[in-house]
Coordinates of C-alpha atoms and ligand atoms in Angstrom, one line a residue:
M1 CA -0.1 0.1 0.0
K2 CA 1.4 3.5 -1.0
F3 CA 0.0 6.6 0.3
T4 CA 0.7 9.5 -1.7
F5 CA 0.2 13.2 -0.4
V6 CA -0.5 16.1 -2.4
T7 CA 0.4 19.0 -0.3
L8 CA 2.0 22.4 0.2
F9 CA 3.5 21.2 3.5
P10 CA 5.0 17.9 3.3
N11 CA 7.1 18.6 6.4
L12 CA 3.9 18.6 8.7
I13 CA 3.3 14.9 7.7
E14 CA 6.6 13.2 7.3
P15 CA 7.6 12.9 10.9
Y16 CA 4.5 10.8 11.4
F17 CA 6.0 8.2 9.2
Q18 CA 9.6 8.5 10.9
D19 CA 8.7 6.7 14.0
S20 CA 7.1 3.7 15.6
I21 CA 4.7 1.3 14.1
L22 CA 4.4 3.0 11.0
K23 CA 8.2 3.4 10.2
R24 CA 8.6 -0.4 11.1
A25 CA 5.9 -0.9 8.6
I26 CA 7.7 1.2 6.1
D27 CA 10.9 -0.7 6.7
S28 CA 9.3 -3.9 6.3
N29 CA 7.8 -2.7 3.2
F30 CA 4.1 -3.1 4.1
I31 CA 3.5 0.4 3.5
D32 CA 5.2 3.2 1.8
Y33 CA 4.5 7.0 1.1
E34 CA 5.5 9.8 -1.1
F35 CA 4.6 13.4 -1.6
Y36 CA 3.6 15.9 -4.6
N37 CA 3.5 19.5 -3.9
P38 CA 1.1 21.5 -6.2
R39 CA 3.7 24.5 -6.2
D40 CA 6.0 22.4 -8.4
Y41 CA 3.0 22.4 -11.0
T42 CA 1.6 26.0 -11.1
T43 CA 2.1 28.0 -14.1
N44 CA 1.7 31.2 -12.2
K45 CA 5.1 33.1 -12.7
H46 CA 5.0 34.1 -9.0
L47 CA 4.3 30.2 -8.1
K48 CA 0.9 31.1 -6.5
V49 CA -1.3 28.2 -6.1
D50 CA -4.3 30.2 -4.6
K51 CA -6.8 33.1 -5.6
Q52 CA -9.6 34.9 -4.4
M53 CA -13.1 33.3 -4.5
I54 CA -15.5 34.3 -7.5
S55 CA -18.3 34.6 -5.5
G56 CA -16.8 37.0 -2.9
G57 CA -16.0 36.1 0.7
A58 CA -13.1 36.1 3.0
G59 CA -10.0 34.0 2.2
M60 CA -8.3 32.3 -0.7
L61 CA -9.2 28.9 -2.4
M62 CA -6.6 26.7 -4.2
T63 CA -6.8 27.1 -7.8
P64 CA -7.7 24.3 -10.3
Q65 CA -4.7 24.3 -12.8
P66 CA -1.7 23.1 -10.4
L67 CA -3.9 20.5 -9.0
F68 CA -5.3 19.3 -12.5
D69 CA -1.6 18.8 -13.6
C70 CA -0.4 17.3 -10.3
L71 CA -3.3 14.7 -10.3
D72 CA -3.1 14.1 -14.0
E73 CA 0.5 13.1 -13.4
I74 CA -0.1 11.1 -10.5
K75 CA -3.0 9.1 -12.4
S76 CA -0.8 8.7 -15.4
K77 CA 2.0 7.0 -13.5
N78 CA -0.4 4.8 -11.4
E79 CA -3.6 3.3 -12.6
D80 CA -4.7 2.2 -9.2
A81 CA -4.5 5.7 -7.6
Y82 CA -7.5 6.0 -5.4
I83 CA -8.1 9.8 -4.8
I84 CA -9.4 10.9 -1.4
F85 CA -10.2 14.6 -0.3
P86 CA -10.3 15.5 3.2
L87 CA -13.0 18.0 3.5
A88 CA -14.9 19.5 6.7
A89 CA -18.2 19.3 4.4
A90 CA -18.0 15.4 4.2
K91 CA -19.3 12.1 5.5
P92 CA -17.3 11.2 8.6
F93 CA -14.5 8.8 8.1
N94 CA -15.1 5.5 10.3
Q95 CA -13.4 2.4 11.1
N96 CA -15.3 0.6 8.4
D97 CA -13.6 2.8 5.9
A98 CA -10.1 2.4 7.3
K99 CA -10.8 -1.6 6.8
R100 CA -12.2 -1.4 3.2
L101 CA -9.4 1.3 2.0
A102 CA -6.7 -0.9 3.4
K103 CA -7.2 -3.0 0.5
K104 CA -6.3 -0.5 -2.0
K105 CA -2.9 -0.4 -3.6
N106 CA -2.4 3.4 -3.7
I107 CA -4.5 6.2 -1.9
V108 CA -4.0 9.7 -2.7
F109 CA -4.7 12.4 -0.2
V110 CA -5.2 15.9 -1.5
C111 CA -4.7 18.4 1.2
G112 CA -6.7 21.6 1.0
R113 CA -5.4 24.8 2.4
Y114 CA -6.6 28.4 3.0
E115 CA -10.5 28.2 2.6
G116 CA -10.2 25.2 0.5
I117 CA -10.0 23.8 -3.1
D118 CA -11.8 25.0 -6.1
E119 CA -15.0 22.5 -6.3
R120 CA -14.1 21.5 -9.9
V121 CA -10.9 19.6 -9.0
I122 CA -12.9 17.5 -6.2
E123 CA -15.6 17.0 -8.8
K124 CA -13.2 15.7 -11.4
Y125 CA -10.9 13.7 -9.4
A126 CA -12.5 12.5 -6.1
N127 CA -13.0 8.8 -5.6
E128 CA -14.2 9.8 -2.1
V129 CA -14.4 12.8 0.3
F130 CA -14.3 12.3 4.2
S131 CA -14.4 14.6 7.2
I132 CA -12.5 13.7 10.4
G133 CA -14.9 15.6 12.6
E134 CA -17.1 18.4 13.2
Y135 CA -14.6 21.2 13.1
I136 CA -12.4 23.0 10.9
L137 CA -8.7 22.3 10.7
T138 CA -6.2 24.7 9.0
G139 CA -5.4 22.3 6.4
G140 CA -6.0 18.8 5.1
E141 CA -2.5 17.5 6.2
L142 CA -3.4 16.3 9.7
A143 CA -6.8 14.7 8.4
S144 CA -4.8 12.7 5.8
T145 CA -2.3 11.6 8.3
V146 CA -5.2 10.5 10.9
M147 CA -6.8 8.4 7.9
A148 CA -3.5 7.0 6.7
D149 CA -2.7 5.9 10.0
A150 CA -6.0 4.3 10.8
I151 CA -5.8 2.7 7.3
S152 CA -2.2 1.4 7.8
R153 CA -2.9 -0.5 11.0
N154 CA -5.7 -2.6 9.0
V155 CA -2.8 -3.5 6.0
E156 CA -1.9 -7.0 6.3
G157 CA 1.6 -7.2 8.5
V158 CA 1.5 -3.8 10.0
L159 CA 0.5 -4.8 13.3
G160 CA 2.6 -7.5 14.8
N161 CA -0.4 -9.4 16.3
A162 CA -3.4 -9.1 14.0
D163 CA -5.6 -10.4 17.0
S164 CA -5.1 -6.6 18.1
L165 CA -7.6 -5.6 15.3
V166 CA -10.3 -8.0 16.5
M167 CA -11.4 -6.8 20.0
E168 CA -11.2 -3.2 19.2
S169 CA -13.6 -0.2 19.7
Y170 CA -16.2 0.0 16.8
E171 CA -15.9 -3.8 15.8
N172 CA -19.6 -5.0 15.9
N173 CA -20.5 -1.4 16.5
L174 CA -19.3 -1.5 20.1
L175 CA -16.7 0.4 22.4
E176 CA -13.9 -1.7 23.9
A177 CA -14.6 -3.0 27.3
P178 CA -12.5 -1.3 30.2
S179 CA -8.9 -2.9 30.1
F180 CA -6.4 -3.4 32.9
T181 CA -2.6 -4.4 33.3
K182 CA -0.3 -5.2 36.4
P183 CA -0.3 -4.7 39.3
E184 CA -3.8 -5.8 40.4
N185 CA -4.0 -3.1 43.0
F186 CA -2.4 0.3 42.5
Q187 CA -2.8 3.2 45.1
N188 CA -6.0 1.2 46.4
L189 CA -7.5 1.0 42.9
S190 CA -8.0 -2.6 42.0
V191 CA -8.8 -4.2 38.6
V192 CA -12.4 -6.0 37.9
K193 CA -12.0 -9.0 40.3
E194 CA -13.7 -11.5 37.8
F195 CA -10.6 -10.7 35.2
L196 CA -8.3 -12.3 37.8
K197 CA -10.2 -15.7 38.0
G198 CA -9.1 -17.3 34.9
N199 CA -12.8 -18.3 33.6
H200 CA -12.6 -17.4 30.0
S201 CA -16.2 -17.8 29.1
K202 CA -17.1 -15.6 32.3
I203 CA -14.6 -13.0 31.5
S204 CA -15.7 -12.8 27.9
D205 CA -19.4 -12.4 28.8
L206 CA -18.5 -9.7 31.6
K207 CA -16.4 -7.9 28.8
N208 CA -19.2 -8.0 26.6
G209 CA -21.6 -6.5 29.1
L210 CA -19.2 -3.8 30.1
S211 CA -18.4 -3.1 26.5
I212 CA -22.4 -2.6 25.9
C213 CA -22.7 -0.5 29.0
K214 CA -19.8 1.6 27.9
T215 CA -21.3 2.1 24.5
R216 CA -24.8 3.0 25.7
Y217 CA -22.9 5.6 28.0
F218 CA -20.8 7.2 25.5
R219 CA -22.1 6.5 21.9
P220 CA -25.8 5.4 22.4
G221 CA -26.3 5.6 18.6
L222 CA -24.0 2.9 18.0
V223 CA -25.8 0.1 19.8
T224 CA -28.7 -1.5 18.2
N225 CA -31.3 -3.5 20.1
K226 CA -30.5 -6.7 18.4
K227 CA -26.7 -6.5 19.5
T228 CA -27.7 -5.5 23.3
K229 CA -29.9 -8.5 23.8
Ligands
LIG301 N1 -13.8 26.7 4.1 C1 -14.0 25.1 4.2 C2 -15.2 24.7 4.9 O1 -15.9 25.5 5.5 O2 -15.6 23.7 4.8 C3 -12.9 24.8 5.5 C4 -11.5 24.9 4.7 S1 -10.3 24.5 6.0 C5 -9.8 26.0 6.7 C6 -8.8 24.0 4.8 C7 -8.8 22.4 4.5 O3 -8.6 21.8 5.6 C8 -9.7 21.9 3.6 O4 -10.0 22.0 2.3 C9 -9.6 20.4 4.0 O5 -8.5 19.8 3.2 C10 -9.0 20.4 5.5 N2 -10.0 20.3 6.5 C11 -10.5 21.1 7.6 N3 -11.3 20.6 8.4 C12 -11.4 19.4 8.2 C13 -12.0 18.3 8.7 N4 -12.9 18.3 9.7 N5 -11.9 16.9 8.0 C14 -11.1 16.8 7.1 N6 -10.4 17.8 6.5 C15 -10.5 19.1 7.1

């Protein structure tokens, strides 16, 4: 799986791939990444990539020409390029998307800046658009990195223990049950006693119940009646 980031600010993204799990995944060739900078494609003699909005309004928009040329080049080099625009005004990205997209060969994230991107670029090139939350970021770099991280965990081989993916929040529309590690008592706070008794079927039932309680409390919209019976 290769991530291609189209961004004016590659330095905002690169450090994330230079440490921890994603670095190991790159070193082991499970994932890879590259950058394209729209500024390298602009025909503007001052290397500008933004202009004022035609309809008026505050702020600048990324102009179509550099992005059209950049994305045409990316597509001509890679027929597997699957182009995603992080946008505040889009459907929310979720764990099912992360799993589905982990099967793609090349995901291209087009990072907006300023007040965003001329809509014609999105209309022409977007395979999908996603928001990462109901707030406005200064640019698409963080949003793209968040999605690339969540997708990478689901690429085969990236997590040393694939079982880590099975009991996580959002599997079966539930949040993960509370988890504990040693010591069993710490500053008078103890772990759930049942977890210590070694009866795996009881522990599993209890975890399922706690998982449902936690989901009802924090994310009631996730739990369906059928799943809580
Ligand atoms: N004017 C835009 C709007 O109201 O929807 C916001 C533009 S924002 C300042 C600049 C860029 O940041 C966007 O083009 C997008 O790439 C990215 N961005 C901002 N918030 C985001 C979010 N919640 N999810 C995904 N991308 C976001």
